[in-house]
Amino acid sequence: MIDKKMEKELNKQINEELFSAYLYFAMAADFESKNWQGMSNWMKIQAQEEMGHGLKLYNWINERGGKAVFEAIAKPGETWDSALDVFKAAYNHEQHITSCFYDLMRTAREVGDIATEIFLQWFITEQVEEEANASDIVEEIMKVQNSPNGMIMLDKELGSRALTAPIQTTGA
Ligand code: OFO
């Protein structure tokens, strides 16, 4: 049976992941309204990945004899001044999520939940990629932001992103 404190913290993280999905959907909508279809595609894929992360936590809590609990999701922003601002905000958000997983890891160690500690390693590794993805795009935008052609090319490139794995509905 999962430790109560651990269960509560993991449930809090489900909310963080679903908020991440909300945030990225909001960013996708903002891009779409400004006709940046490729960047919008990138954000929609990201949002779906976040729902997958939420579900992964849900499945884990369930497998360990706990119960997933759903709280209200905060309202994300609606509009950003530039593509650069959007991806900078995404990068900052991912840094925040990384710190959440470090906190979760500390809790797993504190309560002696070795299984959850091992489970959380997947997320810690994933966060390295999540931060790198966002910061790479920030850097690319900084290089091309003053060239309309450069921005169009970048938009095209981000439009090719596809969901790599289907959302897992069972197991951890
Ligand atoms: Fe779930 O990785 Fe981004 O937030």
Short mmCIF file of C-alpha atoms and ligand atoms in Angstrom, two decimals:
data_model
loop_
_atom_site.label_atom_id
_atom_site.label_comp_id
_atom_site.label_asym_id
_atom_site.label_seq_id
_atom_site.Cartn_x
_atom_site.Cartn_y
_atom_site.Cartn_z
CA MET A 1 0.00 0.00 0.00
CA ILE A 2 1.38 3.37 -0.99
CA ASP A 3 2.39 5.82 1.76
CA LYS A 4 -0.30 8.50 2.21
CA LYS A 5 2.12 11.40 1.87
CA MET A 6 3.58 9.89 -1.30
CA GLU A 7 0.09 9.33 -2.72
CA LYS A 8 -0.87 12.94 -2.02
CA GLU A 9 2.28 14.29 -3.67
CA LEU A 10 1.83 12.08 -6.73
CA ASN A 11 -1.75 13.27 -7.03
CA LYS A 12 -0.51 16.85 -6.88
CA GLN A 13 1.77 16.00 -9.78
CA ILE A 14 -1.16 14.70 -11.84
CA ASN A 15 -2.62 18.19 -11.49
CA GLU A 16 0.71 19.74 -12.56
CA GLU A 17 0.80 17.53 -15.67
CA LEU A 18 -2.81 18.29 -16.59
CA PHE A 19 -2.11 21.99 -16.08
CA SER A 20 0.88 21.56 -18.41
CA ALA A 21 -1.48 20.11 -21.04
CA TYR A 22 -3.85 23.05 -20.51
CA LEU A 23 -1.00 25.53 -20.82
CA TYR A 24 0.29 23.97 -24.03
CA PHE A 25 -3.19 23.77 -25.54
CA ALA A 26 -3.60 27.48 -24.74
CA MET A 27 -0.27 28.20 -26.43
CA ALA A 28 -1.36 26.09 -29.44
CA ALA A 29 -4.59 28.08 -29.68
CA ASP A 30 -2.69 31.37 -29.51
CA PHE A 31 -0.35 30.27 -32.30
CA GLU A 32 -3.26 29.01 -34.37
CA SER A 33 -5.08 32.33 -34.03
CA LYS A 34 -1.96 34.02 -35.43
CA ASN A 35 -1.61 31.51 -38.25
CA TRP A 36 1.51 29.77 -37.01
CA GLN A 37 0.18 26.29 -37.74
CA GLY A 38 3.48 24.46 -37.27
CA MET A 39 4.14 25.93 -33.83
CA SER A 40 0.54 25.21 -32.94
CA ASN A 41 1.05 21.58 -34.00
CA TRP A 42 4.16 21.34 -31.80
CA MET A 43 2.21 22.61 -28.80
CA LYS A 44 -0.74 20.27 -29.41
CA ILE A 45 1.62 17.29 -29.49
CA GLN A 46 3.26 18.56 -26.31
CA ALA A 47 -0.14 18.91 -24.63
CA GLN A 48 -0.98 15.29 -25.50
CA GLU A 49 2.35 14.13 -24.09
CA GLU A 50 1.47 15.92 -20.86
CA MET A 51 -1.83 14.08 -20.62
CA GLY A 52 0.16 10.89 -21.07
CA HIS A 53 2.39 11.91 -18.15
CA GLY A 54 -0.70 12.53 -16.01
CA LEU A 55 -2.04 9.10 -16.93
CA LYS A 56 1.28 7.44 -16.17
CA LEU A 57 1.09 8.85 -12.63
CA TYR A 58 -2.58 7.84 -12.36
CA ASN A 59 -1.72 4.25 -13.35
CA TRP A 60 1.14 4.13 -10.86
CA ILE A 61 -0.97 5.37 -7.94
CA ASN A 62 -3.58 2.78 -8.85
CA GLU A 63 -1.07 -0.05 -9.17
CA ARG A 64 0.29 0.76 -5.73
CA GLY A 65 -3.14 0.50 -4.10
CA GLY A 66 -3.91 4.23 -3.99
CA LYS A 67 -6.50 6.34 -5.80
CA ALA A 68 -6.06 9.15 -8.29
CA VAL A 69 -7.83 12.31 -7.12
CA PHE A 70 -8.61 15.22 -9.43
CA GLU A 71 -8.54 18.83 -8.29
CA ALA A 72 -9.41 21.95 -10.27
CA ILE A 73 -6.93 22.88 -12.97
CA ALA A 74 -5.69 26.48 -12.93
CA LYS A 75 -6.47 28.74 -15.88
CA PRO A 76 -3.48 29.14 -18.19
CA GLY A 77 -2.59 32.37 -20.02
CA GLU A 78 -4.47 33.20 -23.23
CA THR A 79 -2.08 35.23 -25.29
CA TRP A 80 1.64 35.89 -25.57
CA ASP A 81 3.43 38.75 -27.33
CA SER A 82 5.69 36.67 -29.56
CA ALA A 83 6.74 33.12 -30.42
CA LEU A 84 9.88 33.79 -28.42
CA ASP A 85 7.81 34.66 -25.35
CA VAL A 86 5.76 31.48 -25.74
CA PHE A 87 8.76 29.16 -25.89
CA LYS A 88 10.55 31.02 -23.10
CA ALA A 89 7.43 30.51 -20.96
CA ALA A 90 7.38 26.82 -21.94
CA TYR A 91 11.03 26.48 -20.96
CA ASN A 92 10.44 28.16 -17.59
CA HIS A 93 7.45 25.92 -17.02
CA GLU A 94 9.50 22.79 -17.72
CA GLN A 95 12.14 23.95 -15.23
CA HIS A 96 9.36 24.25 -12.67
CA ILE A 97 8.15 20.71 -13.49
CA THR A 98 11.68 19.38 -13.09
CA SER A 99 11.83 20.86 -9.60
CA CYS A 100 8.48 19.18 -8.80
CA PHE A 101 9.97 15.80 -9.71
CA TYR A 102 13.04 16.47 -7.58
CA ASP A 103 10.67 17.16 -4.67
CA LEU A 104 8.78 13.94 -5.40
CA MET A 105 12.04 12.02 -5.47
CA ARG A 106 12.96 13.50 -2.07
CA THR A 107 9.58 12.41 -0.67
CA ALA A 108 10.05 8.86 -2.06
CA ARG A 109 13.42 8.69 -0.29
CA GLU A 110 12.01 10.14 2.92
CA VAL A 111 9.23 7.54 3.13
CA GLY A 112 11.48 4.72 1.92
CA ASP A 113 9.40 3.98 -1.20
CA ILE A 114 12.09 2.47 -3.42
CA ALA A 115 9.62 1.32 -6.09
CA THR A 116 8.30 4.86 -6.56
CA GLU A 117 11.86 6.17 -6.57
CA ILE A 118 12.65 3.88 -9.51
CA PHE A 119 9.36 4.83 -11.22
CA LEU A 120 10.21 8.53 -10.88
CA GLN A 121 13.54 8.06 -12.64
CA TRP A 122 11.69 7.88 -15.97
CA PHE A 123 10.27 11.36 -15.37
CA ILE A 124 13.60 12.81 -14.25
CA THR A 125 15.18 11.61 -17.52
CA GLU A 126 12.17 12.83 -19.50
CA GLN A 127 12.54 16.28 -17.92
CA VAL A 128 16.09 16.59 -19.27
CA GLU A 129 14.59 16.13 -22.75
CA GLU A 130 11.63 18.42 -22.06
CA GLU A 131 13.90 21.27 -20.98
CA ALA A 132 16.30 20.72 -23.88
CA ASN A 133 13.46 20.70 -26.45
CA ALA A 134 12.06 24.01 -25.26
CA SER A 135 15.41 25.71 -24.84
CA ASP A 136 16.59 24.54 -28.31
CA ILE A 137 13.55 26.19 -29.88
CA VAL A 138 14.16 29.39 -27.86
CA GLU A 139 17.67 29.48 -29.32
CA GLU A 140 16.45 28.79 -32.85
CA ILE A 141 13.89 31.58 -32.63
CA MET A 142 16.52 33.98 -31.34
CA LYS A 143 18.57 33.26 -34.46
CA VAL A 144 15.77 33.76 -36.99
CA GLN A 145 13.25 36.06 -35.33
CA ASN A 146 14.11 39.04 -37.52
CA SER A 147 13.80 37.08 -40.75
CA PRO A 148 10.23 36.33 -41.95
CA ASN A 149 11.58 33.48 -44.11
CA GLY A 150 13.49 32.02 -41.17
CA MET A 151 10.37 32.06 -39.02
CA ILE A 152 8.33 30.41 -41.79
CA MET A 153 10.95 27.66 -42.13
CA LEU A 154 10.99 27.11 -38.38
CA ASP A 155 7.19 26.95 -38.34
CA LYS A 156 7.34 24.28 -41.05
CA GLU A 157 9.91 22.29 -39.09
CA LEU A 158 7.82 22.37 -35.91
CA GLY A 159 4.80 21.31 -37.97
CA SER A 160 6.43 17.96 -38.63
CA ARG A 161 6.40 16.90 -34.98
CA ALA A 162 4.25 13.82 -34.40
CA LEU A 163 3.14 11.96 -31.28
CA THR A 164 5.75 9.26 -30.74
CA ALA A 165 3.88 6.87 -28.46
CA PRO A 166 0.17 6.37 -27.84
CA ILE A 167 -1.08 7.33 -24.42
CA GLN A 168 -0.76 4.30 -22.14
CA THR A 169 -4.08 3.50 -20.48
CA THR A 170 -2.84 0.72 -18.19
CA GLY A 171 0.34 -0.14 -16.29
CA ALA A 172 3.02 2.27 -15.14
FE1 OFO B 1 5.24 16.43 -18.17
O1 OFO B 1 6.72 17.13 -18.90
FE2 OFO B 1 6.37 18.81 -19.52
O2 OFO B 1 5.44 19.51 -18.14
#
